[in-house]
C-alpha positions as semicolon CSV with decimal commas, in nm:
position;residue;x (nm);y (nm);z (nm)
1;M;-1,679;1,615;-2,533
2;T;-1,956;1,385;-2,415
3;P;-2,097;1,420;-2,062
4;K;-1,936;1,088;-1,971
5;E;-1,593;1,205;-2,090
6;Y;-1,639;1,532;-1,904
7;L;-1,728;1,354;-1,580
8;N;-1,445;1,101;-1,618
9;Q;-1,189;1,384;-1,618
10;Y;-1,214;1,404;-1,240
11;R;-1,108;1,044;-1,185
12;A;-0,841;1,073;-1,455
13;I;-0,679;1,365;-1,273
14;D;-0,698;1,169;-0,949
15;K;-0,512;0,879;-1,111
16;E;-0,249;1,117;-1,250
17;I;-0,195;1,262;-0,903
18;D;-0,157;0,910;-0,760
19;A;0,096;0,814;-1,028
20;L;0,300;1,131;-0,976
21;T;0,294;1,079;-0,599
22;E;0,422;0,723;-0,638
23;H;0,698;0,849;-0,868
24;A;0,802;1,110;-0,609
25;V;0,807;0,842;-0,337
26;R;1,035;0,621;-0,551
27;L;1,270;0,914;-0,616
28;R;1,284;0,993;-0,244
29;A;1,377;0,630;-0,178
30;Q;1,659;0,659;-0,433
31;C;1,789;0,965;-0,248
32;E;1,789;0,775;0,078
33;K;1,974;0,482;-0,081
34;A;2,237;0,726;-0,204
35;G;2,283;0,847;0,153
36;G;2,098;1,177;0,116
37;S;1,765;1,288;0,245
38;I;1,491;1,538;0,174
39;I;1,306;1,678;0,473
40;D;1,042;1,950;0,431
41;G;1,176;2,037;0,086
42;T;1,533;2,077;0,216
43;A;1,791;1,848;0,060
44;K;2,083;1,701;0,248
45;S;2,346;1,576;0,004
46;P;2,517;1,243;0,050
47;K;2,865;1,260;0,200
48;N;3,061;1,222;-0,122
49;D;3,192;1,443;-0,399
50;N;2,954;1,309;-0,665
51;S;2,636;1,486;-0,559
52;A;2,526;1,589;-0,911
53;P;2,299;1,283;-0,960
54;F;2,150;1,346;-0,617
55;E;2,081;1,710;-0,705
56;R;1,911;1,605;-1,029
57;I;1,687;1,368;-0,835
58;V;1,600;1,645;-0,588
59;D;1,522;1,882;-0,878
60;K;1,298;1,617;-1,032
61;I;1,116;1,562;-0,702
62;I;1,053;1,936;-0,670
63;E;0,928;1,946;-1,030
64;I;0,693;1,652;-0,967
65;E;0,562;1,804;-0,644
66;N;0,487;2,131;-0,826
67;E;0,302;1,934;-1,094
68;I;0,106;1,748;-0,825
69;N;0,003;2,080;-0,668
70;Q;-0,112;2,215;-1,006
71;K;-0,317;1,901;-1,069
72;I;-0,472;1,921;-0,722
73;D;-0,577;2,281;-0,795
74;L;-0,725;2,171;-1,127
75;K;-0,903;1,881;-0,958
76;L;-1,065;2,113;-0,705
77;I;-1,187;2,347;-0,978
78;L;-1,314;2,058;-1,188
79;R;-1,493;1,905;-0,890
80;K;-1,688;2,227;-0,833
81;E;-1,784;2,239;-1,201
82;I;-1,891;1,874;-1,202
83;E;-2,089;1,917;-0,880
84;A;-2,272;2,210;-1,042
85;S;-2,344;1,998;-1,351
86;I;-2,474;1,712;-1,138
87;E;-2,695;1,955;-0,945
88;S;-2,860;2,051;-1,277
89;V;-3,016;1,702;-1,291
90;D;-3,368;1,726;-1,153
91;D;-3,386;1,378;-0,997
92;D;-3,235;1,295;-0,655
93;T;-3,169;0,932;-0,743
94;L;-2,987;1,021;-1,063
95;R;-2,781;1,288;-0,888
96;T;-2,681;1,040;-0,620
97;L;-2,582;0,783;-0,881
98;L;-2,368;1,040;-1,067
99;R;-2,198;1,149;-0,743
100;Y;-2,117;0,791;-0,645
101;R;-1,990;0,702;-0,990
102;Y;-1,791;1,010;-1,085
103;L;-1,699;1,190;-0,764
104;C;-1,656;0,889;-0,534
105;G;-1,511;0,672;-0,811
106;M;-1,735;0,373;-0,741
107;T;-1,787;0,096;-0,993
108;F;-2,139;0,028;-1,119
109;E;-2,144;-0,280;-0,896
110;E;-2,060;-0,070;-0,589
111;V;-2,320;0,191;-0,684
112;A;-2,582;-0,082;-0,729
113;V;-2,511;-0,227;-0,384
114;R;-2,504;0,117;-0,220
115;M;-2,832;0,220;-0,381
116;N;-2,992;-0,124;-0,340
117;Y;-3,054;-0,169;-0,715
118;S;-2,958;-0,444;-0,956
119;Y;-2,653;-0,390;-1,173
120;M;-2,870;-0,367;-1,489
121;H;-3,107;-0,115;-1,332
122;T;-2,808;0,093;-1,220
123;C;-2,675;0,093;-1,578
124;R;-3,015;0,201;-1,711
125;L;-3,037;0,479;-1,454
126;H;-2,686;0,587;-1,546
127;G;-2,787;0,625;-1,911
128;K;-3,090;0,826;-1,806
129;A;-2,874;1,044;-1,580
130;L;-2,633;1,118;-1,865
131;Q;-2,925;1,216;-2,089
132;K;-3,060;1,450;-1,820
133;L;-2,713;1,596;-1,777
134;T;-2,691;1,662;-2,150
135;Q;-3,037;1,822;-2,147
136;G;-2,940;2,040;-1,853
137;E;-2,629;2,161;-2,033
138;R;-2,832;2,241;-2,345
139;N;-3,082;2,439;-2,139
140;K;-2,799;2,654;-1,995
141;K;-2,692;2,765;-2,344
């Protein structure tokens, strides 16, 4: 795995969490349309005899929420690892750029504005930062 792929894992997990959260919100809305509700993990069935679909939706919501919690735990672990990797870079400017890009999720344009550099210079610095990151990882081994 390249350093860039490694660093991009953090944002990928974040996007997965967002997608799962949106899915859970849509399922909760379906429950409400069916006349049921879910409050603090407690399900209140709709007032009809056909509550099996409702129960399946509630089970799916619980499953999704458990998956979200697992991904959040993984994200926290990965963040600590990435922060340690970024700290191995011996240049403050490059560390800042890597933090903005991979931990804050900024685009290169946003990083350039924040750091008061041109877009092209930011891209060059990014390449240099990735090289330093690779060198730092090699030195650990």
